[in-house]
PDB file of C-alpha atoms in Angstrom:
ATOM      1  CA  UNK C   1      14.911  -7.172   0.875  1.00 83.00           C
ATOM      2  CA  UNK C   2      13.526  -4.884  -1.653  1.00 93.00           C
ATOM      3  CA  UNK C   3      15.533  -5.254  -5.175  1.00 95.00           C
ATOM      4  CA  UNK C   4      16.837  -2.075  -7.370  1.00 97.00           C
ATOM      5  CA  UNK C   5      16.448  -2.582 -11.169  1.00 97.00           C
ATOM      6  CA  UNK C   6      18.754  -1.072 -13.083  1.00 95.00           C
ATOM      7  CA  UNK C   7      17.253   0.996 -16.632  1.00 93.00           C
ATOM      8  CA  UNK C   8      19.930   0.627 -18.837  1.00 93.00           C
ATOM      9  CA  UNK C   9      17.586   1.001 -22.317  1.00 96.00           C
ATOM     10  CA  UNK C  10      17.358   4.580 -23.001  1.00 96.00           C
ATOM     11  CA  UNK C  11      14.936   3.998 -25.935  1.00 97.00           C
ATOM     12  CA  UNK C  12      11.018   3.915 -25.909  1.00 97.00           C
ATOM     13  CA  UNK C  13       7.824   1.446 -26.648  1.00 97.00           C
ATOM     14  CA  UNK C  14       3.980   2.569 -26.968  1.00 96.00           C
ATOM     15  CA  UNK C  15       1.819   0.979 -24.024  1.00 95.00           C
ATOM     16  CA  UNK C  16       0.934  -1.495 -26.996  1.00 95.00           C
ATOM     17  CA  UNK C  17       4.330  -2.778 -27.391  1.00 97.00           C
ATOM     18  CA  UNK C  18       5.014  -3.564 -23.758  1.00 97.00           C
ATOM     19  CA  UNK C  19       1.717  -4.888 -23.483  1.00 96.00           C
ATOM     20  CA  UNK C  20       2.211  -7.236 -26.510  1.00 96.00           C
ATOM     21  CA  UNK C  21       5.784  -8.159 -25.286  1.00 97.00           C
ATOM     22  CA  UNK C  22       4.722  -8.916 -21.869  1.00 97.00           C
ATOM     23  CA  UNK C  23       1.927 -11.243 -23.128  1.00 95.00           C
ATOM     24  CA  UNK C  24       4.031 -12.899 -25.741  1.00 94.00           C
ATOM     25  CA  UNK C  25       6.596 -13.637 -23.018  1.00 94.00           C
ATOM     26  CA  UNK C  26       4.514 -13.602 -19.167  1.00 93.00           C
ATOM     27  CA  UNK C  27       5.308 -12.815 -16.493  1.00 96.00           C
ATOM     28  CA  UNK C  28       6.567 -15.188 -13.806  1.00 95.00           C
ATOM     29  CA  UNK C  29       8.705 -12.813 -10.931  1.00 96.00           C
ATOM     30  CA  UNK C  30      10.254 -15.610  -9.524  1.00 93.00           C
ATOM     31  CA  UNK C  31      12.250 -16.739 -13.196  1.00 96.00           C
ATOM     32  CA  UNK C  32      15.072 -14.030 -13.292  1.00 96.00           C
ATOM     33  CA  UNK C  33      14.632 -14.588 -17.283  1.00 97.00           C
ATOM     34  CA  UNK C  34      10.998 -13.080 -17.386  1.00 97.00           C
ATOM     35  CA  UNK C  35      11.678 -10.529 -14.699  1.00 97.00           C
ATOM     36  CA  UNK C  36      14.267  -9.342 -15.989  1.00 97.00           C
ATOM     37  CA  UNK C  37      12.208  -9.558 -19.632  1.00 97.00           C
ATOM     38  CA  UNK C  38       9.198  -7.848 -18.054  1.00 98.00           C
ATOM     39  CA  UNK C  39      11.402  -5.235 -16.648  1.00 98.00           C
ATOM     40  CA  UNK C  40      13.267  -4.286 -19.353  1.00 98.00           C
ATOM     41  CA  UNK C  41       9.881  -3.459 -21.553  1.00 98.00           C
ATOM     42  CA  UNK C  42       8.271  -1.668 -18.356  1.00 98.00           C
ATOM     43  CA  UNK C  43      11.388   0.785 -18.055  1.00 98.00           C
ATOM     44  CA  UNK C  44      10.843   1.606 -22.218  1.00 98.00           C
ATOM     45  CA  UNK C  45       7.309   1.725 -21.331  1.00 97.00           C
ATOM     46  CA  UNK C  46       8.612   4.616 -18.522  1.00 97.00           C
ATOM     47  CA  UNK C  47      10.954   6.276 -21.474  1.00 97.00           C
ATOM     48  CA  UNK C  48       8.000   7.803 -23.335  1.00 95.00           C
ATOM     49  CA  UNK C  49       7.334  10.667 -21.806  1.00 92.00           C
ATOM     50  CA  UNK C  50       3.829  11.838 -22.779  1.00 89.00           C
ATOM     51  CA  UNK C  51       1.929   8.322 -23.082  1.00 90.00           C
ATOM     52  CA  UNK C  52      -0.084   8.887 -19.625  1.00 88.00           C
ATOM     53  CA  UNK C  53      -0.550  12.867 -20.182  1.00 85.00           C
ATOM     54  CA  UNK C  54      -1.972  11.678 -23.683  1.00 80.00           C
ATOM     55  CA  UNK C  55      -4.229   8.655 -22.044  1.00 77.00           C
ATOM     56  CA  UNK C  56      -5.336  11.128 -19.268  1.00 75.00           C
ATOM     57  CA  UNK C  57      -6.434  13.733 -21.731  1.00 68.00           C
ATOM     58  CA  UNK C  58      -8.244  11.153 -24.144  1.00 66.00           C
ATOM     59  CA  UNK C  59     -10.386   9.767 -20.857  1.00 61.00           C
ATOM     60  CA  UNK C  60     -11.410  12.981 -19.761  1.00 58.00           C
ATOM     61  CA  UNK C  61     -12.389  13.600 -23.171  1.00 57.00           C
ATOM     62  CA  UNK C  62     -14.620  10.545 -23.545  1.00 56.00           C
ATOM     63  CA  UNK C  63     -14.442   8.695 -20.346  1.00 49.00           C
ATOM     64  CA  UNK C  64     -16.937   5.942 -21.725  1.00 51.00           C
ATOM     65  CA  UNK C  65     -14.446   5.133 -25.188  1.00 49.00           C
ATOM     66  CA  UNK C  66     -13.885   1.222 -24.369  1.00 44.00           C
ATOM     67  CA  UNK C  67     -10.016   1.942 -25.447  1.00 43.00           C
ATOM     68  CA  UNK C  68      -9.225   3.935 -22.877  1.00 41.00           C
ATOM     69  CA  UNK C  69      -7.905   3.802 -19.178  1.00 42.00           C
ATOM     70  CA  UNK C  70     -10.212   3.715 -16.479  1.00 43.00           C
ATOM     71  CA  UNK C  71     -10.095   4.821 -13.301  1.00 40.00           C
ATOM     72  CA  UNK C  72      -9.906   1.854 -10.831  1.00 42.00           C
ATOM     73  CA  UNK C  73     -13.081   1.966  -8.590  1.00 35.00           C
ATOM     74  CA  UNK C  74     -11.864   1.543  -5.348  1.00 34.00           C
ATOM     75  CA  UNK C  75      -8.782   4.105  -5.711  1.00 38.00           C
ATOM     76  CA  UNK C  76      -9.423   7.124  -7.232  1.00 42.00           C
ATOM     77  CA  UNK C  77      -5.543   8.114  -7.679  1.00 75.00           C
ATOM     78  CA  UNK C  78      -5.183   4.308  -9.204  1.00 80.00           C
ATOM     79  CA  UNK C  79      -5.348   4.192 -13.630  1.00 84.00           C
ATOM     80  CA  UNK C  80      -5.686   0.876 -15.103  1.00 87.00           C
ATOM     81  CA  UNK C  81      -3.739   0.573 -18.278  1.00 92.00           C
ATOM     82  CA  UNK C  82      -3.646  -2.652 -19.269  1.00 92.00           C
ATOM     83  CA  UNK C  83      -5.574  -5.806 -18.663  1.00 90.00           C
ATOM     84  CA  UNK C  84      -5.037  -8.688 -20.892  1.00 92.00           C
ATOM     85  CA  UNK C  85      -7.889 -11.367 -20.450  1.00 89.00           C
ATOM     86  CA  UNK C  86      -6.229 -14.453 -19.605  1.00 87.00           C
ATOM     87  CA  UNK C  87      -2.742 -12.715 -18.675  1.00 91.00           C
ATOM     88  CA  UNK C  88      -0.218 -13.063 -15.958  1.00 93.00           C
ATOM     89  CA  UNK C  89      -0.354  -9.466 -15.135  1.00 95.00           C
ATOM     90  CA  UNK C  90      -1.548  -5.668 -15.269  1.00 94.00           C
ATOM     91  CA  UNK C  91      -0.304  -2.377 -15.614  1.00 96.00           C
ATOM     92  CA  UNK C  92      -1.275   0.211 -13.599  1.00 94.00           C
ATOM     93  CA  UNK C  93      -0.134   4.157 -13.476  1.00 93.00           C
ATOM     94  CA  UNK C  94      -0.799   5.518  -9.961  1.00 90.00           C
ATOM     95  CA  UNK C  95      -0.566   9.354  -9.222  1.00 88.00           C
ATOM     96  CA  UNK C  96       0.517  10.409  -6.050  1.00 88.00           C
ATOM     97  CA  UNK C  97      -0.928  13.517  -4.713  1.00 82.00           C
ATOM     98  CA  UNK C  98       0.871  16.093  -1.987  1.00 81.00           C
ATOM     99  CA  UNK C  99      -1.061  16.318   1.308  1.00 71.00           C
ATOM    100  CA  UNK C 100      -3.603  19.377   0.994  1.00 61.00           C
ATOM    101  CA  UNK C 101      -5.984  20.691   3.704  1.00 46.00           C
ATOM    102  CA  UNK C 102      -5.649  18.189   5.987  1.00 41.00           C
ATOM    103  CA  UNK C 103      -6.768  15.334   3.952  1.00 44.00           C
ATOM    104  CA  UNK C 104      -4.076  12.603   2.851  1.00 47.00           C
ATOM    105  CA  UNK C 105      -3.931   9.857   0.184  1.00 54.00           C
ATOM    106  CA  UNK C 106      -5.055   6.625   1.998  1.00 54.00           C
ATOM    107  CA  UNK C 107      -1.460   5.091   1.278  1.00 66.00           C
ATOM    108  CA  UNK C 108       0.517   7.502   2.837  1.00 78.00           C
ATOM    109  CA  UNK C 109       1.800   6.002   6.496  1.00 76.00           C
ATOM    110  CA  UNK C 110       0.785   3.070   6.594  1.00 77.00           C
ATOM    111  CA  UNK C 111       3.434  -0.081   6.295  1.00 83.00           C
ATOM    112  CA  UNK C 112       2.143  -2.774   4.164  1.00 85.00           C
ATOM    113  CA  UNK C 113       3.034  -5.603   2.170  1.00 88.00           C
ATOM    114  CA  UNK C 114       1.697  -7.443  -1.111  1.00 89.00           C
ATOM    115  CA  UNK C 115      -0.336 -10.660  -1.884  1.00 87.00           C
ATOM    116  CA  UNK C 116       1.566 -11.423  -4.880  1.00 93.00           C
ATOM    117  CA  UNK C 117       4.724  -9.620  -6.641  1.00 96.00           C
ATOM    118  CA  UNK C 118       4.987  -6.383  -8.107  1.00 96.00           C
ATOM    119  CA  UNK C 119       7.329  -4.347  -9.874  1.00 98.00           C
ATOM    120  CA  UNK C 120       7.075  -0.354  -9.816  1.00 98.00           C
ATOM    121  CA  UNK C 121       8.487   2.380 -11.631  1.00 98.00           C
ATOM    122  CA  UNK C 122       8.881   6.051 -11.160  1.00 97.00           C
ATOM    123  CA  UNK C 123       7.951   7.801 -14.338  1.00 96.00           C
ATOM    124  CA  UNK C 124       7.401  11.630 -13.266  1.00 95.00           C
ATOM    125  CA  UNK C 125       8.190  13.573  -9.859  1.00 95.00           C
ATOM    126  CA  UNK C 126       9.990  13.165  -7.388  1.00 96.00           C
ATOM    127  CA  UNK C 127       8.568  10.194  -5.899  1.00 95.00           C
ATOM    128  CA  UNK C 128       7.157   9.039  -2.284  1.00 93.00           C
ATOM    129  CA  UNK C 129      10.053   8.432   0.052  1.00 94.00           C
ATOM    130  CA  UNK C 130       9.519   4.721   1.550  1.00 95.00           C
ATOM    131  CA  UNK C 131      10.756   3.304   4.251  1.00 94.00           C
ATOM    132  CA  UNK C 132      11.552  -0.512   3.586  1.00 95.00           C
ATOM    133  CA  UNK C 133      11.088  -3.557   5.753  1.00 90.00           C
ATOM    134  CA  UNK C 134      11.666  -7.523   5.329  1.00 84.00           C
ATOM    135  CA  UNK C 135       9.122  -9.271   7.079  1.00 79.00           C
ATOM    136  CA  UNK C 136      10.313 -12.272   8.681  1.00 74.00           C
ATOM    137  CA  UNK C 137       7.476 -15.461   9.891  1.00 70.00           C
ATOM    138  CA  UNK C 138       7.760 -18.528  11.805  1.00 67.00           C
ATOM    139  CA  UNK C 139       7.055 -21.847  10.327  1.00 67.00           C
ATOM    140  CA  UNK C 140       3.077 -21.225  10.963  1.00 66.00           C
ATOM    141  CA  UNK C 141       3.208 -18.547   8.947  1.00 62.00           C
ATOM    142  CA  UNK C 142       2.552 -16.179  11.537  1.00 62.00           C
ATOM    143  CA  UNK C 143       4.779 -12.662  12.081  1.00 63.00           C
ATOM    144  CA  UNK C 144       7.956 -12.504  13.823  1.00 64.00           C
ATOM    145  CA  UNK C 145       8.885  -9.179  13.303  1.00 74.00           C
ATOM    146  CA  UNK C 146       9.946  -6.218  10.677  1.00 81.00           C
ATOM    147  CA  UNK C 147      13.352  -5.986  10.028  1.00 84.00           C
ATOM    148  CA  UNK C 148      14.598  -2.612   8.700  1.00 88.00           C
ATOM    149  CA  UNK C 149      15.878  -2.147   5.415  1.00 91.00           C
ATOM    150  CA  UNK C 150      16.856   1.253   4.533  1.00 93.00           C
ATOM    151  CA  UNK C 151      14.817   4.344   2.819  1.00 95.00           C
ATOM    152  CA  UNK C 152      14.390   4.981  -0.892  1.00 95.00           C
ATOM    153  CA  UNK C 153      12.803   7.349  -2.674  1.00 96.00           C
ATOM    154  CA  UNK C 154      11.143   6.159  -5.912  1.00 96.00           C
ATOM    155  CA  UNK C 155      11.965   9.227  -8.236  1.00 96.00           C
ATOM    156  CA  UNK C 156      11.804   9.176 -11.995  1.00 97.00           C
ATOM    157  CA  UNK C 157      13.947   6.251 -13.529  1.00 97.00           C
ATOM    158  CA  UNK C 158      13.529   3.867 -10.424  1.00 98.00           C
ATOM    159  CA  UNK C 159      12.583   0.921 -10.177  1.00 98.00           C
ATOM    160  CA  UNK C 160      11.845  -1.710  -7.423  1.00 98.00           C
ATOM    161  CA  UNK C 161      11.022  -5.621  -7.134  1.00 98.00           C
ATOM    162  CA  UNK C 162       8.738  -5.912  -4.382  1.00 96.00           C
ATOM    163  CA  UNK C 163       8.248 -10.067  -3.092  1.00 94.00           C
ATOM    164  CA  UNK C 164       5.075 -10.954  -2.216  1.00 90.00           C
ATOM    165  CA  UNK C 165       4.118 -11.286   1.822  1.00 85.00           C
ATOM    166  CA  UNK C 166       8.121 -10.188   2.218  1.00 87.00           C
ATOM    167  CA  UNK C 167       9.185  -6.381   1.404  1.00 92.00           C
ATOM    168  CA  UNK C 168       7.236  -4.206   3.467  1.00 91.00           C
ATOM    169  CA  UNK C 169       7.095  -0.527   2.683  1.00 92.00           C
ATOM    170  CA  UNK C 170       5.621   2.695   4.346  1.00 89.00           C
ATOM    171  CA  UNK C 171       5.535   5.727   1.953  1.00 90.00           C
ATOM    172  CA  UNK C 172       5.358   9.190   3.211  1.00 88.00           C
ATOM    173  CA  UNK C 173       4.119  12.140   0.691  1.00 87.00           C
ATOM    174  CA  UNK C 174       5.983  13.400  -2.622  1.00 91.00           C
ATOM    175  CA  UNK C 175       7.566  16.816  -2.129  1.00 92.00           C
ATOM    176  CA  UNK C 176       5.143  17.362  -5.545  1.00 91.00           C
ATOM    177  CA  UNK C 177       2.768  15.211  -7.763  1.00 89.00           C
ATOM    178  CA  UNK C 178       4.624  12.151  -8.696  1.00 92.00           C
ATOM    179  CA  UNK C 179       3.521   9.380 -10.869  1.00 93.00           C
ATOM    180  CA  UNK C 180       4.359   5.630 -11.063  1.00 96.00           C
ATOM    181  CA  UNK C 181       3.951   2.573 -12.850  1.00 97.00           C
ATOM    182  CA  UNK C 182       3.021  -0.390 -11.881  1.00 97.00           C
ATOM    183  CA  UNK C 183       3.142  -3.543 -13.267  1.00 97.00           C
ATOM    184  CA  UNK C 184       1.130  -6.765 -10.832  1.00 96.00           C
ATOM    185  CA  UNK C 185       1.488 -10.026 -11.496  1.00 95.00           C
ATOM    186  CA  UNK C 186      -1.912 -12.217 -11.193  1.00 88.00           C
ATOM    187  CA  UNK C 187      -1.485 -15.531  -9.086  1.00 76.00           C
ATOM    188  CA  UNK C 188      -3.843 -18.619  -9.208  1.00 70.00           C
ATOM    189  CA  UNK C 189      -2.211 -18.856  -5.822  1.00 62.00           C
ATOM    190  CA  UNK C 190      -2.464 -15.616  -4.523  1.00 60.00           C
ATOM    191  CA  UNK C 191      -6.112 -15.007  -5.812  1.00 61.00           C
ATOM    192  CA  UNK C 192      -8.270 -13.405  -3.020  1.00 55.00           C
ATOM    193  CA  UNK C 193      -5.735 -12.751  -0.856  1.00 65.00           C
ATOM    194  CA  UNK C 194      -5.288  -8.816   0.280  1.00 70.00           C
ATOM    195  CA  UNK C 195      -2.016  -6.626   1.110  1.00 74.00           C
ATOM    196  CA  UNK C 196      -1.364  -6.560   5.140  1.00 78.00           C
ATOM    197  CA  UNK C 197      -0.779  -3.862   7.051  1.00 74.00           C
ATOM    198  CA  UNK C 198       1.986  -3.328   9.597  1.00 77.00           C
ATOM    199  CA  UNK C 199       2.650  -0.822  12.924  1.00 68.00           C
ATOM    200  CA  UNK C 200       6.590  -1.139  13.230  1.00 72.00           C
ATOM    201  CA  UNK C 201       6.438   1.203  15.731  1.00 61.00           C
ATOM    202  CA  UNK C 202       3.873  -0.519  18.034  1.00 52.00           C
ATOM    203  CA  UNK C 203       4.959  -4.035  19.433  1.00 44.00           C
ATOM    204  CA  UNK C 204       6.608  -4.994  16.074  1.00 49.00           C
ATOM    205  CA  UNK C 205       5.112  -6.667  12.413  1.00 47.00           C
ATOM    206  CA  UNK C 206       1.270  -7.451  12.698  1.00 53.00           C
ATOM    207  CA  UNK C 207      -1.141  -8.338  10.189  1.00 51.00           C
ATOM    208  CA  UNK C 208      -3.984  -5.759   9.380  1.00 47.00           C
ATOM    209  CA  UNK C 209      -7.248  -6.825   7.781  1.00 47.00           C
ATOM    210  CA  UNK C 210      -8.692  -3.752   8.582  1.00 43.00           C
ATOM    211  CA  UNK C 211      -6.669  -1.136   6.877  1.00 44.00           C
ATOM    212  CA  UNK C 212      -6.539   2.715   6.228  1.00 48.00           C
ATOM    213  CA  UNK C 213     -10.105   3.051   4.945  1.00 52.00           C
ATOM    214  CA  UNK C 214     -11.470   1.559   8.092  1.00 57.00           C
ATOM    215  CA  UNK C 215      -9.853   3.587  10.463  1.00 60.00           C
ATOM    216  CA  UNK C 216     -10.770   6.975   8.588  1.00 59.00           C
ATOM    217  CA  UNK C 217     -14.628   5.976   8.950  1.00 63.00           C
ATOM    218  CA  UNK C 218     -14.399   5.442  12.661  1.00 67.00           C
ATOM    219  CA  UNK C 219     -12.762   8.798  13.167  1.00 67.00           C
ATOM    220  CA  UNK C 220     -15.545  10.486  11.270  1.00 68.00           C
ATOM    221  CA  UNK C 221     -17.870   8.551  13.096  1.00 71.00           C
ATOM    222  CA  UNK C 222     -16.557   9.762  16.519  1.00 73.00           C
ATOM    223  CA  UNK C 223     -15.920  13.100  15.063  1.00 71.00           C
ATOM    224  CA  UNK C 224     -18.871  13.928  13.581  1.00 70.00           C
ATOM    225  CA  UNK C 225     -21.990  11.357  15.325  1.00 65.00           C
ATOM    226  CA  UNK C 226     -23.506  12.121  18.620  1.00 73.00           C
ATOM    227  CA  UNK C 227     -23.607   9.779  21.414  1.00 81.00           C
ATOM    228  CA  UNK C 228     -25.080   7.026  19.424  1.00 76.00           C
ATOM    229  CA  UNK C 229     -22.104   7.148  16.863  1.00 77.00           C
ATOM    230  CA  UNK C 230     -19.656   7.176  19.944  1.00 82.00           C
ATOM    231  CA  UNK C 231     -21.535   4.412  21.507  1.00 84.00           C
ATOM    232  CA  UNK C 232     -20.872   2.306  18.006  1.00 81.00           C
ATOM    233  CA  UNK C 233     -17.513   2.659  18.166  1.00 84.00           C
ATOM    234  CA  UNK C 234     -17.071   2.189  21.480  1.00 89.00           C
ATOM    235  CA  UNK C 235     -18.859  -1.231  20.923  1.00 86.00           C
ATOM    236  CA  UNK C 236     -16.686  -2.113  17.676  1.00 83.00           C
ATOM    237  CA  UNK C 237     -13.620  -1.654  20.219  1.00 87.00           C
ATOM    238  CA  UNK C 238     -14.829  -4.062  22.476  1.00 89.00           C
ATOM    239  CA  UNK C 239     -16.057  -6.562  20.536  1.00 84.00           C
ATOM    240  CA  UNK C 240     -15.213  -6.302  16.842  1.00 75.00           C
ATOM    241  CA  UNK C 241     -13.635 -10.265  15.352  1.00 63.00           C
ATOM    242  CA  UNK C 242     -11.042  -7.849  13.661  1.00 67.00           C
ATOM    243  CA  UNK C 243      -7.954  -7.134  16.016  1.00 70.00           C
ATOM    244  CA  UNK C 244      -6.873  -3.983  14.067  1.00 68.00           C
ATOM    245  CA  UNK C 245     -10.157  -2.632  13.630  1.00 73.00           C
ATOM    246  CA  UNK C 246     -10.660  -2.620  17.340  1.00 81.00           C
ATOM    247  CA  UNK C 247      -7.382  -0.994  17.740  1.00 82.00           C
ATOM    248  CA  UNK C 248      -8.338   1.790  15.288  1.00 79.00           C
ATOM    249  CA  UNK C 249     -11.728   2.050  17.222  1.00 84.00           C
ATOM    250  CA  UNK C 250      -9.652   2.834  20.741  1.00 90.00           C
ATOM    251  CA  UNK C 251      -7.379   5.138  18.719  1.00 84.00           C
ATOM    252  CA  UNK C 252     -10.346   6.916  17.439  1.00 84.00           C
ATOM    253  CA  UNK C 253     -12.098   7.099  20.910  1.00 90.00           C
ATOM    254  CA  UNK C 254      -8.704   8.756  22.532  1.00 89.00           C
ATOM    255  CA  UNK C 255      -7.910  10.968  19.975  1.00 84.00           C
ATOM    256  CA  UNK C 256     -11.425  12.931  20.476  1.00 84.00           C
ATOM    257  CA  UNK C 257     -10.672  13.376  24.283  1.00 87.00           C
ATOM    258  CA  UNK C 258      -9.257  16.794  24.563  1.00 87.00           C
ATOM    259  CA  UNK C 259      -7.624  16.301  28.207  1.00 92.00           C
ATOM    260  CA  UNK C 260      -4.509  13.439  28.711  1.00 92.00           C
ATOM    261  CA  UNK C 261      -6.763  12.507  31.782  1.00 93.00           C
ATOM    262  CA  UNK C 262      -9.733  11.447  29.521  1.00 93.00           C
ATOM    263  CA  UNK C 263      -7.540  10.019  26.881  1.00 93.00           C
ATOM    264  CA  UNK C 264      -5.438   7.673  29.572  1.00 94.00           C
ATOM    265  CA  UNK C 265      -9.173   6.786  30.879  1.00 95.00           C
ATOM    266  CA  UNK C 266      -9.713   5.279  27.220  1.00 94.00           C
ATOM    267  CA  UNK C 267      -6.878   3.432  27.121  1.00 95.00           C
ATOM    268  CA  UNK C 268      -6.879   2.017  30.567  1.00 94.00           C
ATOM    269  CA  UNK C 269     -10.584   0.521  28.814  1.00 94.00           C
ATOM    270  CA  UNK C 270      -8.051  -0.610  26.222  1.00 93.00           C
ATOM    271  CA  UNK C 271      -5.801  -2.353  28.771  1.00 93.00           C
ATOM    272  CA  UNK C 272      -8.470  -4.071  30.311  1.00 93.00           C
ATOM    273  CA  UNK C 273     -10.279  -5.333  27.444  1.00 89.00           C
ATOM    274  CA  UNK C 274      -8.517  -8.822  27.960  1.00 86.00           C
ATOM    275  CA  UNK C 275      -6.606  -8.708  24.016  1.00 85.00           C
ATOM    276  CA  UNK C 276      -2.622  -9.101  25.003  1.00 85.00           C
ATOM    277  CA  UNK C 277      -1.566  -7.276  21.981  1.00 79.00           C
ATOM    278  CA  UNK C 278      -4.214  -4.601  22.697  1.00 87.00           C
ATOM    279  CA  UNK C 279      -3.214  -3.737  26.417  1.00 89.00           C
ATOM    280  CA  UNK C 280       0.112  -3.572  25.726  1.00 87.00           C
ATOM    281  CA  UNK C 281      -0.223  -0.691  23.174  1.00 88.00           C
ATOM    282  CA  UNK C 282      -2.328   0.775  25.205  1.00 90.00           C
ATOM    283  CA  UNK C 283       0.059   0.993  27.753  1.00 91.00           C
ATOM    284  CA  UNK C 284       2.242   2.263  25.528  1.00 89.00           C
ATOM    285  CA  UNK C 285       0.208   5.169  25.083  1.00 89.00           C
ATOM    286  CA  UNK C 286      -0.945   5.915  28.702  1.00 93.00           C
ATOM    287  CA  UNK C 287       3.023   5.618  29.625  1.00 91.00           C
ATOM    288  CA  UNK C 288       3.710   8.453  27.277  1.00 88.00           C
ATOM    289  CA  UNK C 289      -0.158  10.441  28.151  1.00 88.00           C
ATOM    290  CA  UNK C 290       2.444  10.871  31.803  1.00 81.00           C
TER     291      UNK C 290
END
């Protein structure tokens, strides 16, 4: 399950120091040695208390200055800090918002795991409560289920081991801005490879290669297109090579229907659409539409 690393340095090192430790060192999670070495510098890395409020301040003063952090292009809450060409790692600092007018960070509710290890630290707010699961697979490799493993929030001073394709966590929003840092290790062997995503509460652990951002655009689709738009999706749900992203398609489809008649008549579509793992969510949902 999920590990708890105890802080017990109270004193502080520059984003240079850790950086320079952690590359004189490596990182290799699986030697308790260097994860306990690379865990001791991130929590003094998490002791100074103004390095990312001065980095923040010095990008959005010159955003182009080589030196500075950048803003990671596919997650706009996501700050690279470190980088090291040739390295065993990165560092990342990853601000966690609070839920406001409806829209939510793409993180928030959705279980997933990692493709390789990382360790996280919370350095300012309360944190995102996350629910924790071990993942268990058969000898193919292939899920099994989810097993629960408790709640924990990751508030300032925390700091978890995560094992890659093994601790599965669902985080739900901070009760205010919260910030943490992250620190990844990079695997030859885990090179290409992208986090899964999970549904404990529907039929158990699955893989997801069609994850939050996916689901959001067929929504919008429905939501917002005519026909034509509704038509897509309808099409994607029937005959999209991605499992999940047809699941998100019928989800999308039923949650436009304003009447439980029209949204069971989706899902019985969904039953029928000859995918075994499909038809029996969906009769999950037309057993509670009753």
């Amino acid at each position: 399950m999920v590990r708890v690393i105890a802080v017990r340095d109270p004193t502080s090192a520059s984003l240079d120091e850790c950086v320079d430790a952690l590359c004189s060192w490596g990182f290799d999670p699986g030697d308790e040695e260097s994860l306990a070495h690379a865990s001791h510098w991130l929590g003094r890395l998490g002791n100074d208390r103004h390095f990312i409020g001065d980095r923040l301040l010095d990008h959005l003063g010159n955003p182009r200055q080589p030196a500075g952090p950048s803003w990671a292009p596919a997650h706009s809450h996501q700050l690279a800090l470190a980088a090291p060409e040739n390295s065993d790692f990165r560092l990342l600092a990853t601000i966690w918002e609070v839920p406001d007018g409806g829209t939510c960070h793409a993180g928030y509710g959705q279980a997933h795991d990692h493709a390789t290890d990382v360790v996280t630290l919370g350095y300012f707010g309360p944190g995102c409560l996350r629910d924790h699961f071990e993942h268990e697979e058969d000898a193919r490799g292939r899920s099994k289920r989810l097993r629960p493993a408790g709640q924990l929030a990751l508030g300032e001073g925390c700091m978890l081991h995560y094992r890659a394709r093994r601790d599965v966590h669902r985080l739900h929003p901070p009760a205010s801005l919260s910030i943490s840092l992250t620190l990844v290790h990079n695997s030859r062997a885990t090179q290409g490879q992208a986090r899964r995503w999970f549904q404990p509460e529907l039929g158990g652990a699955h893989t997801d290669d069609g994850p939050a951002a996916g689901e959001t655009l067929l929504r919008a689709a429905v939501a917002l297109g005519g026909e034509a738009a509704r038509a897509s999706v309808l099409h994607v749900a029937q005959h999209h090579a991605s499992e999940s992203l047809r699941l998100c398609a019928w989800q999308a489809l039923a949650e436009q229907e304003t009447s439980a008649q029209a949204r069971d008549a989706i899902w019985k579509q969904a039953e029928q659409g000859g995918n075994n793992r499909i038809a029996a969510i969906a009769r999950r949902h037309r057993a509670a539409l009753r």
